[in-house]
Amino acid sequence: MPSFVVSGQKRLSGKVSVGGSKNSALPIMAASLLAQGCSTIYDVPALLDIQNMTDLLTCLGASVEKSGSGFSICCQKPLCDISSYETVSRLRASVLVMGPLLARCGRVKISMPGGCQIGSRPVDLHIKGMQALGAKITQGHGFIEARCKSLTGTKIYLDFPSVGATENLMMAASLAKGQTIIENAAVEPEIVDLANYINLMGGKIVGAGTGTIRITGVTELNGQTHTVIPDRIEAGTYAAAAAITRGRIQIDNVVPDHLKPITSKLREVGIAVTEGDSHIIVDASDKQKATDIKTLPYPGFPTDMQAPYSSLMSIAEGTSMVIETIFENRFLHMPELVRMGAHVKIEGRTAVIEGTKKLSGAKVKATDLRAGAALVIAALAAEGDTEIGEIEHIDRGYSEMDRKLTALGADIVRKD
Ligand code: EPZ
């Protein structure tokens, strides 16, 4: 099993450029199923999750060709069935093909996604919304099947501003008859990126990025060219990596506005962050004050940055509280940090981290992609060597992390 070996206490410096957003590219690739003809999507990151989505679209009858930094996706006539649990459990975002397939061919059958390390990951809000649009849903033997003669626009209130449910329903409603209003919709930048792509294809979506999204259904959508927004979580991860080493780096290809929940928190800790049009400079001083966070839907502090931030707090001055409100089991990195000398107490969804002088290298393992990134960040500051196992989790969400960190002065080696 591949692992990373990190020799810590090297201050990071220099420049790193982040890639396109994984969590924008995945729904946009799914949305390409809505279109007659071909779409070309640029700045799709080279990740395991993207490869899994590519395989899924191919088995659905789409043709997916990589061309430079882009993917050309053509789907004349999608099949409407993903039977394998193996496909869906390998990529939870597979559920995002439900909306497009239901809208395009009136039927979709997918294996229940099942849970993952960070939580049970229910899809009840997706199902409720599709039923509201007129789909008949049957569940059994581990499958969800949705059928409809046609979809009719309606008003949908989401009990929780679910990113995936907002994306699935926005895609389904794009080809429904009449207008759909999604209330209490997710407002993440990835929702806006998806809406922009669908509108480019001829869709009629207004209000994406606000809690109320209005979609007027059209009869067909046509393939288009689109460039995915930069990955705000990858950018935040490298900012935390620089901060824990007391380094100074420039992070290129970002949308500073999308990073506000992260950069404002880093400034509270005592880290200087300056913004350009499409870059930020993170300049970490020695004094870093323990600062509480509570993860919330955007524009709150993102749950995907909770683990990387927890690593930073493990050697900050003072005690911080980390409250995880989005997923029920997203502290799996904490016991691994404790093995490296962190002082953490967990009570339910709250972790109390008492900053310590230093961390020491140890053998640890990644449990999910953000937890894996958190362990790399801790290893960068730890005394001695740290070996992080099961890094396939990291490869799911971070492209060439070892190469990028090495270019910033880290001593990190991939061991196959
Ligand atoms: C997306 O997951 C992201 N994944 C996640 O990133 C991210 O953590 C999450 O949004 C929150 O920002 C992709 O975009 C591919 P949700 P998603 O639906 O859509 C509950 C990463 O590390 N919920 O907003 O699955 C759910 O249980 C990944 O890159 C329901 O109860 O997130 C969770 O508690 C991890 N019923 C909360 O909502 C539903 O039908 C947030 O889920 C759907 C969700």
Coordinates of C-alpha atoms and ligand atoms in Angstrom, one line a residue:
M1 CA 0.0 0.0 0.0
P2 CA 1.5 3.4 -1.0
S3 CA 2.5 5.8 1.8
F4 CA 4.1 9.2 2.3
V5 CA 7.3 9.5 4.4
V6 CA 7.7 13.1 5.7
S7 CA 10.8 14.4 7.5
G8 CA 9.4 17.4 9.4
Q9 CA 10.5 20.9 10.5
K10 CA 11.2 22.3 7.1
R11 CA 9.8 25.8 6.7
L12 CA 7.8 26.1 3.4
S13 CA 8.5 28.9 1.0
G14 CA 7.9 29.7 -2.7
K15 CA 4.8 29.4 -4.9
V16 CA 2.2 26.7 -5.5
S17 CA -0.7 26.8 -7.9
V18 CA -4.0 24.9 -7.1
G19 CA -6.0 23.0 -9.6
G20 CA -9.7 23.0 -10.6
S21 CA -12.2 22.2 -7.8
K22 CA -12.9 18.5 -7.4
N23 CA -16.3 19.3 -5.9
S24 CA -17.2 21.5 -8.9
A25 CA -15.8 19.2 -11.6
L26 CA -17.7 16.2 -10.4
P27 CA -21.3 17.7 -10.6
I28 CA -20.3 19.5 -13.9
M29 CA -19.2 16.2 -15.4
A30 CA -22.5 14.6 -14.3
A31 CA -24.4 17.6 -15.8
S32 CA -22.8 17.0 -19.2
L33 CA -25.3 14.0 -19.4
L34 CA -28.0 16.6 -19.8
A35 CA -26.7 17.9 -23.1
Q36 CA -27.3 16.9 -26.7
G37 CA -23.8 16.9 -28.2
C38 CA -20.4 17.4 -26.6
S39 CA -19.1 19.5 -23.8
T40 CA -15.4 20.3 -23.1
I41 CA -14.6 20.9 -19.5
Y42 CA -11.3 22.6 -18.6
D43 CA -9.2 22.6 -15.4
V44 CA -10.5 19.2 -14.3
P45 CA -8.0 18.0 -11.7
A46 CA -6.2 14.7 -12.2
L47 CA -7.7 12.8 -9.3
L48 CA -8.9 9.3 -8.5
D49 CA -12.4 10.6 -8.0
I50 CA -12.4 12.2 -11.5
Q51 CA -11.2 8.9 -13.0
N52 CA -14.1 7.1 -11.1
M53 CA -16.6 9.6 -12.5
T54 CA -15.1 9.2 -16.0
D55 CA -15.5 5.4 -15.7
L56 CA -19.1 5.9 -14.5
L57 CA -20.0 8.2 -17.4
T58 CA -18.4 5.8 -19.9
C59 CA -20.4 2.9 -18.6
L60 CA -23.5 5.0 -18.9
G61 CA -22.9 5.3 -22.7
A62 CA -21.0 8.7 -22.7
S63 CA -17.7 9.1 -24.5
V64 CA -15.1 10.8 -22.4
E65 CA -11.8 11.9 -24.1
K66 CA -9.0 13.7 -22.2
S67 CA -7.7 16.6 -24.3
G68 CA -4.9 18.6 -22.6
S69 CA -6.3 20.0 -19.3
G70 CA -9.8 19.3 -20.6
F71 CA -12.2 16.5 -20.9
S72 CA -14.5 16.2 -23.9
I73 CA -17.7 14.5 -22.9
C74 CA -20.4 13.5 -25.5
C75 CA -23.6 11.7 -24.5
Q76 CA -25.9 11.1 -27.5
K77 CA -28.1 8.6 -25.7
P78 CA -27.3 7.7 -22.1
L79 CA -28.2 4.3 -20.7
C80 CA -30.2 4.7 -17.6
D81 CA -28.9 2.3 -15.2
I82 CA -25.9 2.1 -12.9
S83 CA -26.2 -1.3 -11.3
S84 CA -23.0 -1.8 -9.5
Y85 CA -22.6 -1.1 -5.9
E86 CA -18.9 -1.2 -6.5
T87 CA -19.1 1.8 -8.8
V88 CA -21.3 3.8 -6.5
S89 CA -19.5 2.9 -3.3
R90 CA -16.1 3.9 -4.9
L91 CA -17.5 7.3 -5.7
R92 CA -20.2 8.8 -3.5
A93 CA -20.7 11.6 -6.0
S94 CA -22.1 8.9 -8.4
V95 CA -25.5 9.9 -6.9
L96 CA -25.2 13.1 -8.9
V97 CA -26.0 11.3 -12.2
M98 CA -29.5 10.7 -10.9
G99 CA -30.9 14.1 -11.7
P100 CA -29.5 14.3 -15.2
L101 CA -30.5 10.7 -16.1
L102 CA -34.0 11.1 -14.7
A103 CA -34.4 14.4 -16.7
R104 CA -32.9 13.0 -19.9
C105 CA -34.5 9.6 -20.1
G106 CA -37.2 9.4 -17.4
R107 CA -35.5 6.5 -15.6
V108 CA -32.5 5.8 -13.4
K109 CA -31.5 3.0 -11.2
I110 CA -28.5 3.3 -9.0
S111 CA -27.1 1.3 -6.1
M112 CA -27.7 3.0 -2.7
P113 CA -24.4 4.9 -2.2
G114 CA -24.0 3.6 1.4
G115 CA -22.0 5.4 4.0
C116 CA -18.4 6.2 4.2
Q117 CA -15.8 6.9 7.0
I118 CA -17.2 10.4 7.8
G119 CA -20.8 9.6 8.0
S120 CA -23.9 7.7 6.9
R121 CA -24.3 10.1 3.9
P122 CA -28.1 9.8 3.4
V123 CA -29.7 10.9 0.1
D124 CA -33.3 11.4 1.5
L125 CA -33.3 15.1 0.4
H126 CA -32.3 14.1 -3.1
I127 CA -35.1 11.6 -3.2
K128 CA -37.7 13.9 -1.7
G129 CA -36.9 16.6 -4.2
M130 CA -37.2 14.2 -7.2
Q131 CA -40.5 12.9 -5.9
A132 CA -41.7 16.5 -5.7
L133 CA -40.8 16.9 -9.4
G134 CA -42.9 13.9 -10.2
A135 CA -40.6 10.9 -10.0
K136 CA -41.8 7.6 -8.7
I137 CA -39.1 6.2 -6.4
T138 CA -38.7 2.6 -5.4
Q139 CA -36.0 1.3 -3.1
G140 CA -35.0 -2.3 -2.4
H141 CA -32.2 -4.8 -2.5
G142 CA -29.7 -1.9 -2.1
F143 CA -31.0 0.0 -5.1
I144 CA -32.9 3.3 -5.7
E145 CA -34.9 3.5 -8.9
A146 CA -36.6 6.7 -10.1
R147 CA -39.0 6.8 -13.0
C148 CA -41.2 9.5 -14.5
K149 CA -43.1 10.2 -17.7
S150 CA -42.0 13.8 -17.4
L151 CA -40.8 16.1 -14.6
T152 CA -42.9 19.1 -13.6
G153 CA -41.5 22.2 -11.9
T154 CA -42.5 22.7 -8.3
K155 CA -41.4 24.4 -5.1
I156 CA -38.9 22.4 -3.0
Y157 CA -37.8 23.3 0.5
L158 CA -34.6 21.5 1.6
D159 CA -34.6 20.6 5.3
F160 CA -30.8 21.1 5.2
P161 CA -28.9 23.1 2.6
S162 CA -27.4 20.0 1.1
V163 CA -24.8 20.6 -1.6
G164 CA -25.5 17.4 -3.5
A165 CA -29.2 17.6 -3.2
T166 CA -29.2 21.2 -4.5
E167 CA -27.0 20.1 -7.4
N168 CA -29.1 17.0 -8.3
L169 CA -32.4 18.9 -8.2
M170 CA -31.0 21.9 -10.1
M171 CA -29.9 19.5 -12.9
A172 CA -33.2 17.6 -12.9
A173 CA -35.3 20.8 -12.9
S174 CA -33.4 22.2 -15.9
L175 CA -35.3 19.9 -18.2
A176 CA -38.6 19.8 -16.2
K177 CA -41.8 21.4 -17.5
G178 CA -42.3 24.9 -15.9
Q179 CA -40.6 26.6 -13.0
T180 CA -38.9 25.0 -10.0
I181 CA -38.0 27.0 -6.9
I182 CA -35.5 25.4 -4.5
E183 CA -35.6 27.1 -1.1
N184 CA -33.0 26.7 1.6
A185 CA -30.6 25.7 -1.2
A186 CA -26.8 25.3 -0.6
V187 CA -24.9 28.5 -1.6
E188 CA -21.4 27.0 -2.0
P189 CA -19.3 28.5 -5.0
E190 CA -19.5 25.0 -6.6
I191 CA -23.3 25.5 -6.9
V192 CA -22.8 28.8 -8.8
D193 CA -20.2 27.1 -11.1
L194 CA -22.7 24.3 -11.9
A195 CA -25.5 26.8 -12.6
N196 CA -23.2 28.8 -14.9
Y197 CA -22.4 25.7 -16.9
I198 CA -26.0 24.7 -17.2
N199 CA -27.0 28.3 -18.3
L200 CA -24.2 28.2 -20.8
M201 CA -25.8 25.0 -22.2
G202 CA -29.1 26.9 -22.6
G203 CA -30.5 26.4 -19.1
K204 CA -32.5 29.1 -17.2
I205 CA -31.2 29.2 -13.6
V206 CA -31.3 32.4 -11.5
G207 CA -30.4 32.8 -7.8
A208 CA -27.6 30.2 -7.6
G209 CA -25.4 31.3 -4.7
T210 CA -28.4 32.5 -2.7
G211 CA -30.8 30.3 -0.6
T212 CA -33.5 30.5 -3.3
I213 CA -32.8 29.2 -6.8
R214 CA -35.3 29.5 -9.6
I215 CA -35.0 27.1 -12.5
T216 CA -37.2 27.5 -15.6
G217 CA -37.2 24.1 -17.5
V218 CA -36.2 24.0 -21.2
T219 CA -36.7 21.3 -23.8
E220 CA -33.1 20.7 -24.5
L221 CA -29.6 21.6 -23.5
N222 CA -26.6 21.7 -25.8
G223 CA -23.0 20.8 -25.0
Q224 CA -20.7 23.8 -24.2
T225 CA -17.1 24.6 -23.1
H226 CA -16.6 25.5 -19.5
T227 CA -13.6 26.0 -17.1
V228 CA -14.0 24.8 -13.6
I229 CA -13.4 27.2 -10.7
P230 CA -10.2 26.8 -8.6
D231 CA -10.3 24.4 -5.6
R232 CA -10.8 26.5 -2.5
I233 CA -10.2 23.5 -0.2
E234 CA -6.9 22.6 -1.9
A235 CA -5.9 26.2 -1.5
G236 CA -6.8 26.2 2.2
T237 CA -4.9 23.0 2.7
Y238 CA -1.7 24.5 1.4
A239 CA -2.3 27.6 3.5
A240 CA -2.5 25.4 6.6
A241 CA 0.7 23.6 5.5
A242 CA 2.6 26.8 5.2
A243 CA 1.2 28.1 8.5
I244 CA 2.2 25.1 10.6
T245 CA 5.8 25.3 9.3
R246 CA 5.9 29.0 10.1
G247 CA 6.6 29.5 6.4
R248 CA 5.7 32.1 3.7
I249 CA 4.1 30.9 0.4
Q250 CA 2.2 32.4 -2.5
I251 CA -0.9 30.3 -3.6
D252 CA -1.8 31.0 -7.2
N253 CA -5.0 30.3 -9.2
V254 CA -7.5 31.0 -6.4
V255 CA -10.7 33.1 -6.1
P256 CA -9.9 35.0 -2.9
D257 CA -13.6 35.6 -2.2
H258 CA -14.2 31.9 -2.0
L259 CA -11.5 31.6 0.6
K260 CA -12.9 34.2 3.0
P261 CA -14.2 31.8 5.6
I262 CA -10.7 30.2 5.7
T263 CA -8.4 33.3 5.4
S264 CA -10.4 35.3 8.0
K265 CA -9.9 32.4 10.5
L266 CA -6.2 32.2 9.7
R267 CA -5.9 35.9 10.4
E268 CA -7.6 35.4 13.8
V269 CA -4.9 32.8 14.6
G270 CA -2.3 35.5 13.8
I271 CA -1.2 34.5 10.3
A272 CA -0.8 37.3 7.8
V273 CA -2.8 36.7 4.6
T274 CA -2.6 39.2 1.7
E275 CA -4.8 38.9 -1.4
G276 CA -4.2 39.6 -5.1
D277 CA -6.7 39.2 -7.9
S278 CA -6.0 35.5 -8.3
H279 CA -3.5 34.6 -5.5
I280 CA -3.0 34.9 -1.8
I281 CA 0.2 35.2 0.2
V282 CA 0.3 33.3 3.6
D283 CA 3.0 34.6 5.9
A284 CA 3.1 32.7 9.2
S285 CA 4.6 34.2 12.3
D286 CA 5.8 32.2 15.3
K287 CA 3.0 33.2 17.6
Q288 CA -0.2 31.4 16.5
K289 CA -3.1 31.7 18.9
A290 CA -5.5 28.8 19.5
T291 CA -8.8 29.8 17.9
D292 CA -12.1 28.0 17.9
I293 CA -14.0 26.9 14.8
K294 CA -17.5 25.6 14.2
T295 CA -18.0 24.0 10.7
L296 CA -21.1 25.3 8.9
P297 CA -22.5 25.4 5.4
Y298 CA -20.9 28.1 3.2
P299 CA -20.2 30.9 3.9
G300 CA -19.4 29.4 7.3
F301 CA -16.1 27.6 8.0
P302 CA -16.0 24.6 5.6
T303 CA -16.1 21.1 7.1
D304 CA -13.5 20.0 4.5
M305 CA -11.0 22.3 6.2
Q306 CA -11.8 21.0 9.7
A307 CA -9.2 18.3 9.8
P308 CA -6.3 20.4 8.2
Y309 CA -7.2 23.2 10.7
S310 CA -7.2 20.8 13.7
S311 CA -3.6 19.9 12.8
L312 CA -2.6 23.6 12.9
M313 CA -4.3 24.0 16.3
S314 CA -2.4 21.1 17.7
I315 CA 0.7 23.3 18.1
A316 CA -1.0 26.7 18.5
E317 CA -0.7 28.6 21.8
G318 CA -3.6 27.8 24.1
T319 CA -6.7 25.6 23.8
S320 CA -9.2 25.6 21.0
M321 CA -12.6 24.0 20.4
V322 CA -13.4 22.4 17.1
I323 CA -17.1 21.8 16.6
E324 CA -18.1 19.6 13.5
T325 CA -21.7 20.3 12.7
I326 CA -21.9 18.8 9.2
F327 CA -20.8 15.2 9.4
E328 CA -21.3 12.9 12.3
N329 CA -17.9 11.1 12.2
R330 CA -15.3 13.5 11.0
F331 CA -12.8 13.3 13.8
L332 CA -11.0 10.1 12.6
H333 CA -7.7 12.1 12.2
M334 CA -7.7 13.1 15.9
P335 CA -6.5 9.7 17.3
E336 CA -3.7 9.7 14.7
L337 CA -2.7 13.3 15.7
V338 CA -2.6 12.1 19.4
R339 CA -0.2 9.4 18.3
M340 CA 2.0 12.3 17.1
G341 CA 1.8 14.0 20.5
A342 CA -1.3 16.2 20.1
H343 CA -3.5 16.7 23.2
V344 CA -7.1 16.2 22.0
K345 CA -10.2 15.3 23.9
I346 CA -13.4 14.5 22.0
E347 CA -16.9 14.8 23.3
G348 CA -19.4 13.9 20.6
R349 CA -19.1 16.5 17.8
T350 CA -16.7 18.7 19.8
A351 CA -12.9 18.3 20.0
V352 CA -10.9 20.2 22.6
I353 CA -7.3 20.7 21.4
E354 CA -4.7 21.9 23.9
G355 CA -1.8 23.2 21.9
T356 CA 1.5 21.5 22.6
K357 CA 5.1 22.7 22.0
K358 CA 5.9 20.1 19.4
L359 CA 4.7 17.0 17.6
S360 CA 6.8 13.9 17.0
G361 CA 6.9 11.8 13.9
A362 CA 5.1 8.4 14.0
K363 CA 3.5 5.8 11.8
V364 CA -0.1 6.9 11.1
K365 CA -2.8 6.3 8.5
A366 CA -5.2 8.2 6.4
T367 CA -8.9 7.4 6.9
D368 CA -10.4 9.8 4.4
L369 CA -9.0 12.5 2.1
R370 CA -9.1 15.5 4.4
A371 CA -7.9 13.5 7.4
G372 CA -5.0 12.3 5.3
A373 CA -4.2 15.9 4.3
A374 CA -4.3 16.8 8.0
L375 CA -1.7 14.1 8.9
V376 CA 0.6 15.4 6.1
I377 CA 0.3 18.9 7.6
A378 CA 1.1 17.6 11.1
A379 CA 4.0 15.7 9.8
L380 CA 5.5 18.8 8.2
A381 CA 5.9 20.3 11.7
A382 CA 6.7 17.1 13.6
E383 CA 10.2 16.3 14.9
G384 CA 11.6 13.3 12.9
D385 CA 10.0 11.2 10.3
T386 CA 6.3 10.4 9.9
E387 CA 4.9 7.7 7.6
I388 CA 1.3 8.2 6.5
G389 CA -0.3 5.0 5.2
E390 CA -3.3 4.5 2.9
I391 CA -2.6 7.6 1.0
E392 CA -5.0 6.5 -1.8
H393 CA -7.4 8.5 0.2
I394 CA -5.3 11.6 -0.3
D395 CA -4.9 10.9 -4.0
R396 CA -8.7 11.0 -4.3
G397 CA -8.7 14.7 -3.5
Y398 CA -5.2 16.2 -3.9
S399 CA -3.3 16.0 -7.2
E400 CA 0.4 15.5 -6.8
M401 CA 0.5 16.7 -3.2
D402 CA 4.1 15.3 -2.7
R403 CA 5.4 17.1 -5.8
K404 CA 3.8 20.4 -4.8
L405 CA 5.0 20.2 -1.2
T406 CA 8.5 19.2 -2.4
A407 CA 8.6 22.3 -4.6
L408 CA 7.8 24.4 -1.5
G409 CA 10.8 22.9 0.4
A410 CA 9.1 20.0 2.2
D411 CA 10.9 16.7 2.6
I412 CA 8.2 14.2 1.5
V413 CA 8.6 11.0 -0.4
R414 CA 6.0 8.7 -1.9
K415 CA 6.8 5.1 -1.0
D416 CA 5.0 2.5 -3.1
Ligands
EPZ1 C1 -20.4 17.8 -0.7 O1 -20.8 16.5 -0.2 C2 -18.9 17.6 -0.9 N1 -18.6 16.6 -1.9 C3 -18.2 17.2 0.4 O2 -16.8 17.2 0.2 C4 -18.5 18.4 1.4 O3 -17.9 18.0 2.7 C5 -20.0 18.5 1.6 O4 -20.6 18.8 0.3 C6 -20.3 19.7 2.5 O5 -19.8 20.9 2.0 C7 -18.8 16.9 -3.2 O6 -19.2 18.0 -3.6 C8 -18.5 15.8 -4.2 P1 -24.2 17.6 1.7 P2 -22.4 16.2 0.0 O7 -25.3 16.9 1.0 O8 -23.1 16.8 -1.2 C9 -26.7 15.6 5.2 C10 -14.7 16.3 0.4 O9 -13.9 16.0 1.3 N2 -27.6 15.1 4.1 O10 -24.1 19.0 1.8 O11 -22.6 14.8 0.2 C11 -25.4 14.8 5.2 O12 -25.6 13.6 6.0 C12 -16.1 15.9 0.4 O13 -14.3 16.8 -0.7 C13 -28.9 14.6 4.5 O14 -29.2 14.4 5.6 O15 -22.8 17.1 1.3 C14 -24.5 15.7 5.9 O16 -24.6 15.6 7.3 C15 -16.5 15.2 1.7 N3 -29.7 14.1 3.5 C16 -24.9 17.1 5.4 O17 -26.3 16.9 4.9 C17 -29.3 14.2 2.2 O18 -30.1 13.8 1.3 C18 -24.1 17.7 4.4 O19 -24.2 16.9 3.2 C19 -28.1 14.8 1.8 C20 -27.2 15.3 2.8

